[in-house]
Amino acid sequence: MLSWLYRPLNTVVVRRVALLTENFEIKQVLVVRTDLGMGRGKMAVQCSHAAVSSAELARTRFRDWYDQWMREGQAKIALKVKDEDQLLELEKRARGIPIPSYIVRDMGLTQVPTGTITCIGLGPAPVTTVDTLTGKLRLL
């Protein structure tokens, strides 16, 4: 049965995340820290910074992935981690693969102090590659 559809999105089981992008070969993932207590709007803006900056890295350094991602409709998934350590570990692993990654450091004008690492943009990159990094994370 499809009972998982009736749960709030942030409790969807991990294997369901893959279903959200199963028709795409390239995707981008935005991963946000939940320990900062940012409001929804703040998280949206931080994810926007990550999405644009990571996509720009892909456009200049991974052009084939970027072009295919644009043709496919720019698939994105927003996920969460509990703290800065988890986010930095993702960045380290992404650089080792390598895939485009961009860490967002806030300017400190509203909800968090200057320089706070809030989120990371990963990709656009092949779905299978991104999933090796983020496949166990939960939806935001």
PDB file of C-alpha atoms in Angstrom:
ATOM      1  CA  MET A   1       0.000   0.000   0.000  1.00  0.00           C
ATOM      2  CA  LEU A   2       1.085   3.618  -0.416  1.00  0.00           C
ATOM      3  CA  SER A   3       0.704   4.553   3.246  1.00  0.00           C
ATOM      4  CA  TRP A   4       4.036   6.417   3.128  1.00  0.00           C
ATOM      5  CA  LEU A   5       2.284   9.092   1.052  1.00  0.00           C
ATOM      6  CA  TYR A   6       0.185  10.106   4.034  1.00  0.00           C
ATOM      7  CA  ARG A   7       3.122  10.815   6.351  1.00  0.00           C
ATOM      8  CA  PRO A   8       4.678  14.288   6.503  1.00  0.00           C
ATOM      9  CA  LEU A   9       7.485  14.578   3.943  1.00  0.00           C
ATOM     10  CA  ASN A  10      10.215  14.843   6.541  1.00  0.00           C
ATOM     11  CA  THR A  11       9.482  11.286   7.730  1.00  0.00           C
ATOM     12  CA  VAL A  12       9.589   9.593   4.327  1.00  0.00           C
ATOM     13  CA  VAL A  13      11.801   6.539   4.485  1.00  0.00           C
ATOM     14  CA  VAL A  14      15.181   6.842   2.789  1.00  0.00           C
ATOM     15  CA  ARG A  15      14.451   4.554  -0.143  1.00  0.00           C
ATOM     16  CA  ARG A  16      11.574   6.810  -1.152  1.00  0.00           C
ATOM     17  CA  VAL A  17      13.984   9.712  -1.754  1.00  0.00           C
ATOM     18  CA  ALA A  18      15.400   7.826  -4.734  1.00  0.00           C
ATOM     19  CA  LEU A  19      11.902   7.554  -6.199  1.00  0.00           C
ATOM     20  CA  LEU A  20      11.655  11.329  -6.364  1.00  0.00           C
ATOM     21  CA  THR A  21      14.408  11.468  -8.990  1.00  0.00           C
ATOM     22  CA  GLU A  22      14.125   8.062 -10.635  1.00  0.00           C
ATOM     23  CA  ASN A  23      13.345   9.573 -14.053  1.00  0.00           C
ATOM     24  CA  PHE A  24      16.473  11.733 -14.038  1.00  0.00           C
ATOM     25  CA  GLU A  25      20.100  10.907 -14.730  1.00  0.00           C
ATOM     26  CA  ILE A  26      21.494  14.108 -13.192  1.00  0.00           C
ATOM     27  CA  LYS A  27      20.376  15.870 -10.023  1.00  0.00           C
ATOM     28  CA  GLN A  28      21.400  18.470  -7.506  1.00  0.00           C
ATOM     29  CA  VAL A  29      21.087  18.001  -3.753  1.00  0.00           C
ATOM     30  CA  LEU A  30      20.839  20.801  -1.212  1.00  0.00           C
ATOM     31  CA  VAL A  31      21.683  19.805   2.352  1.00  0.00           C
ATOM     32  CA  VAL A  32      20.783  22.055   5.291  1.00  0.00           C
ATOM     33  CA  ARG A  33      21.870  22.023   8.928  1.00  0.00           C
ATOM     34  CA  THR A  34      18.959  21.631  11.327  1.00  0.00           C
ATOM     35  CA  ASP A  35      20.848  22.568  14.497  1.00  0.00           C
ATOM     36  CA  LEU A  36      20.845  26.294  13.694  1.00  0.00           C
ATOM     37  CA  GLY A  37      17.126  26.851  14.181  1.00  0.00           C
ATOM     38  CA  MET A  38      16.811  28.814  10.944  1.00  0.00           C
ATOM     39  CA  GLY A  39      13.327  29.758   9.828  1.00  0.00           C
ATOM     40  CA  ARG A  40      11.848  28.316   6.642  1.00  0.00           C
ATOM     41  CA  GLY A  41      12.513  31.463   4.658  1.00  0.00           C
ATOM     42  CA  LYS A  42      16.127  31.589   5.815  1.00  0.00           C
ATOM     43  CA  MET A  43      16.614  27.938   4.833  1.00  0.00           C
ATOM     44  CA  ALA A  44      15.076  28.622   1.423  1.00  0.00           C
ATOM     45  CA  VAL A  45      17.445  31.524   0.804  1.00  0.00           C
ATOM     46  CA  GLN A  46      20.481  29.543   1.955  1.00  0.00           C
ATOM     47  CA  CYS A  47      19.484  26.664  -0.340  1.00  0.00           C
ATOM     48  CA  SER A  48      19.107  29.155  -3.176  1.00  0.00           C
ATOM     49  CA  HIS A  49      22.677  30.338  -2.641  1.00  0.00           C
ATOM     50  CA  ALA A  50      23.881  26.728  -2.620  1.00  0.00           C
ATOM     51  CA  ALA A  51      21.881  25.796  -5.725  1.00  0.00           C
ATOM     52  CA  VAL A  52      23.081  28.705  -7.841  1.00  0.00           C
ATOM     53  CA  SER A  53      26.717  28.500  -6.752  1.00  0.00           C
ATOM     54  CA  SER A  54      26.992  24.733  -7.112  1.00  0.00           C
ATOM     55  CA  ALA A  55      25.325  24.886 -10.532  1.00  0.00           C
ATOM     56  CA  GLU A  56      27.764  27.592 -11.606  1.00  0.00           C
ATOM     57  CA  LEU A  57      30.675  25.348 -10.592  1.00  0.00           C
ATOM     58  CA  ALA A  58      29.161  22.567 -12.658  1.00  0.00           C
ATOM     59  CA  ARG A  59      28.664  24.899 -15.616  1.00  0.00           C
ATOM     60  CA  THR A  60      32.343  25.832 -15.627  1.00  0.00           C
ATOM     61  CA  ARG A  61      33.965  22.536 -14.546  1.00  0.00           C
ATOM     62  CA  PHE A  62      31.519  19.715 -15.331  1.00  0.00           C
ATOM     63  CA  ARG A  63      29.824  21.091 -18.449  1.00  0.00           C
ATOM     64  CA  ASP A  64      28.376  17.800 -19.745  1.00  0.00           C
ATOM     65  CA  TRP A  65      26.605  17.151 -16.439  1.00  0.00           C
ATOM     66  CA  TYR A  66      25.355  20.738 -16.301  1.00  0.00           C
ATOM     67  CA  ASP A  67      23.994  20.677 -19.852  1.00  0.00           C
ATOM     68  CA  GLN A  68      22.182  17.380 -19.307  1.00  0.00           C
ATOM     69  CA  TRP A  69      20.752  18.626 -15.989  1.00  0.00           C
ATOM     70  CA  MET A  70      19.402  21.712 -17.739  1.00  0.00           C
ATOM     71  CA  ARG A  71      17.803  19.585 -20.483  1.00  0.00           C
ATOM     72  CA  GLU A  72      16.214  17.244 -17.904  1.00  0.00           C
ATOM     73  CA  GLY A  73      14.553  20.050 -15.943  1.00  0.00           C
ATOM     74  CA  GLN A  74      17.063  20.726 -13.129  1.00  0.00           C
ATOM     75  CA  ALA A  75      16.055  18.050 -10.611  1.00  0.00           C
ATOM     76  CA  LYS A  76      16.743  19.080  -6.999  1.00  0.00           C
ATOM     77  CA  ILE A  77      16.249  17.446  -3.626  1.00  0.00           C
ATOM     78  CA  ALA A  78      16.488  19.175  -0.217  1.00  0.00           C
ATOM     79  CA  LEU A  79      17.892  17.055   2.606  1.00  0.00           C
ATOM     80  CA  LYS A  80      19.032  17.685   6.164  1.00  0.00           C
ATOM     81  CA  VAL A  81      21.917  16.959   8.500  1.00  0.00           C
ATOM     82  CA  LYS A  82      22.084  17.514  12.222  1.00  0.00           C
ATOM     83  CA  ASP A  83      25.248  19.620  12.431  1.00  0.00           C
ATOM     84  CA  GLU A  84      28.258  21.270  10.820  1.00  0.00           C
ATOM     85  CA  ASP A  85      30.449  18.166  11.160  1.00  0.00           C
ATOM     86  CA  GLN A  86      28.090  16.114   8.973  1.00  0.00           C
ATOM     87  CA  LEU A  87      27.982  18.901   6.386  1.00  0.00           C
ATOM     88  CA  LEU A  88      31.762  19.222   6.234  1.00  0.00           C
ATOM     89  CA  GLU A  89      32.116  15.457   5.884  1.00  0.00           C
ATOM     90  CA  LEU A  90      29.823  15.605   2.848  1.00  0.00           C
ATOM     91  CA  GLU A  91      31.977  18.330   1.326  1.00  0.00           C
ATOM     92  CA  LYS A  92      35.153  16.330   1.915  1.00  0.00           C
ATOM     93  CA  ARG A  93      33.664  13.240   0.288  1.00  0.00           C
ATOM     94  CA  ALA A  94      32.271  15.272  -2.646  1.00  0.00           C
ATOM     95  CA  ARG A  95      35.669  16.779  -3.368  1.00  0.00           C
ATOM     96  CA  GLY A  96      37.217  13.315  -3.329  1.00  0.00           C
ATOM     97  CA  ILE A  97      34.861  11.948  -6.008  1.00  0.00           C
ATOM     98  CA  PRO A  98      34.878  14.817  -7.427  1.00  0.00           C
ATOM     99  CA  ILE A  99      31.497  16.443  -7.969  1.00  0.00           C
ATOM    100  CA  PRO A 100      30.529  20.114  -7.810  1.00  0.00           C
ATOM    101  CA  SER A 101      30.022  21.250  -4.231  1.00  0.00           C
ATOM    102  CA  TYR A 102      29.532  24.633  -2.637  1.00  0.00           C
ATOM    103  CA  ILE A 103      29.446  25.420   1.082  1.00  0.00           C
ATOM    104  CA  VAL A 104      27.321  28.434   2.048  1.00  0.00           C
ATOM    105  CA  ARG A 105      28.683  30.707   4.764  1.00  0.00           C
ATOM    106  CA  ASP A 106      26.116  33.229   5.970  1.00  0.00           C
ATOM    107  CA  MET A 107      26.777  36.975   6.019  1.00  0.00           C
ATOM    108  CA  GLY A 108      25.270  37.217   9.505  1.00  0.00           C
ATOM    109  CA  LEU A 109      22.664  39.857   8.725  1.00  0.00           C
ATOM    110  CA  THR A 110      19.660  38.069  10.246  1.00  0.00           C
ATOM    111  CA  GLN A 111      19.386  34.759  12.096  1.00  0.00           C
ATOM    112  CA  VAL A 112      22.912  33.331  12.430  1.00  0.00           C
ATOM    113  CA  PRO A 113      26.367  34.803  13.139  1.00  0.00           C
ATOM    114  CA  THR A 114      28.673  35.932  10.330  1.00  0.00           C
ATOM    115  CA  GLY A 115      30.518  33.032   8.724  1.00  0.00           C
ATOM    116  CA  THR A 116      28.148  30.315   9.932  1.00  0.00           C
ATOM    117  CA  ILE A 117      28.122  27.340   7.569  1.00  0.00           C
ATOM    118  CA  THR A 118      24.433  26.763   6.810  1.00  0.00           C
ATOM    119  CA  CYS A 119      24.194  24.348   3.894  1.00  0.00           C
ATOM    120  CA  ILE A 120      25.894  22.729   0.934  1.00  0.00           C
ATOM    121  CA  GLY A 121      24.942  22.332  -2.700  1.00  0.00           C
ATOM    122  CA  LEU A 122      26.059  19.063  -4.321  1.00  0.00           C
ATOM    123  CA  GLY A 123      25.904  18.618  -8.068  1.00  0.00           C
ATOM    124  CA  PRO A 124      24.415  18.673 -10.545  1.00  0.00           C
ATOM    125  CA  ALA A 125      26.004  15.282 -10.985  1.00  0.00           C
ATOM    126  CA  PRO A 126      24.924  11.746 -11.906  1.00  0.00           C
ATOM    127  CA  VAL A 127      22.149  10.495  -9.633  1.00  0.00           C
ATOM    128  CA  THR A 128      24.035   7.335  -8.683  1.00  0.00           C
ATOM    129  CA  THR A 129      27.101   9.352  -7.682  1.00  0.00           C
ATOM    130  CA  VAL A 130      25.138  11.861  -5.618  1.00  0.00           C
ATOM    131  CA  ASP A 131      23.204   9.042  -3.956  1.00  0.00           C
ATOM    132  CA  THR A 132      26.450   7.464  -2.702  1.00  0.00           C
ATOM    133  CA  LEU A 133      26.980  10.657  -0.695  1.00  0.00           C
ATOM    134  CA  THR A 134      23.440  11.474   0.360  1.00  0.00           C
ATOM    135  CA  GLY A 135      21.421   8.267   0.073  1.00  0.00           C
ATOM    136  CA  LYS A 136      21.054   7.853   3.834  1.00  0.00           C
ATOM    137  CA  LEU A 137      20.009  11.427   4.577  1.00  0.00           C
ATOM    138  CA  ARG A 138      16.417  12.406   5.247  1.00  0.00           C
ATOM    139  CA  LEU A 139      14.273  14.886   3.379  1.00  0.00           C
ATOM    140  CA  LEU A 140      14.204  18.414   4.761  1.00  0.00           C
TER     141      LEU A 140
END
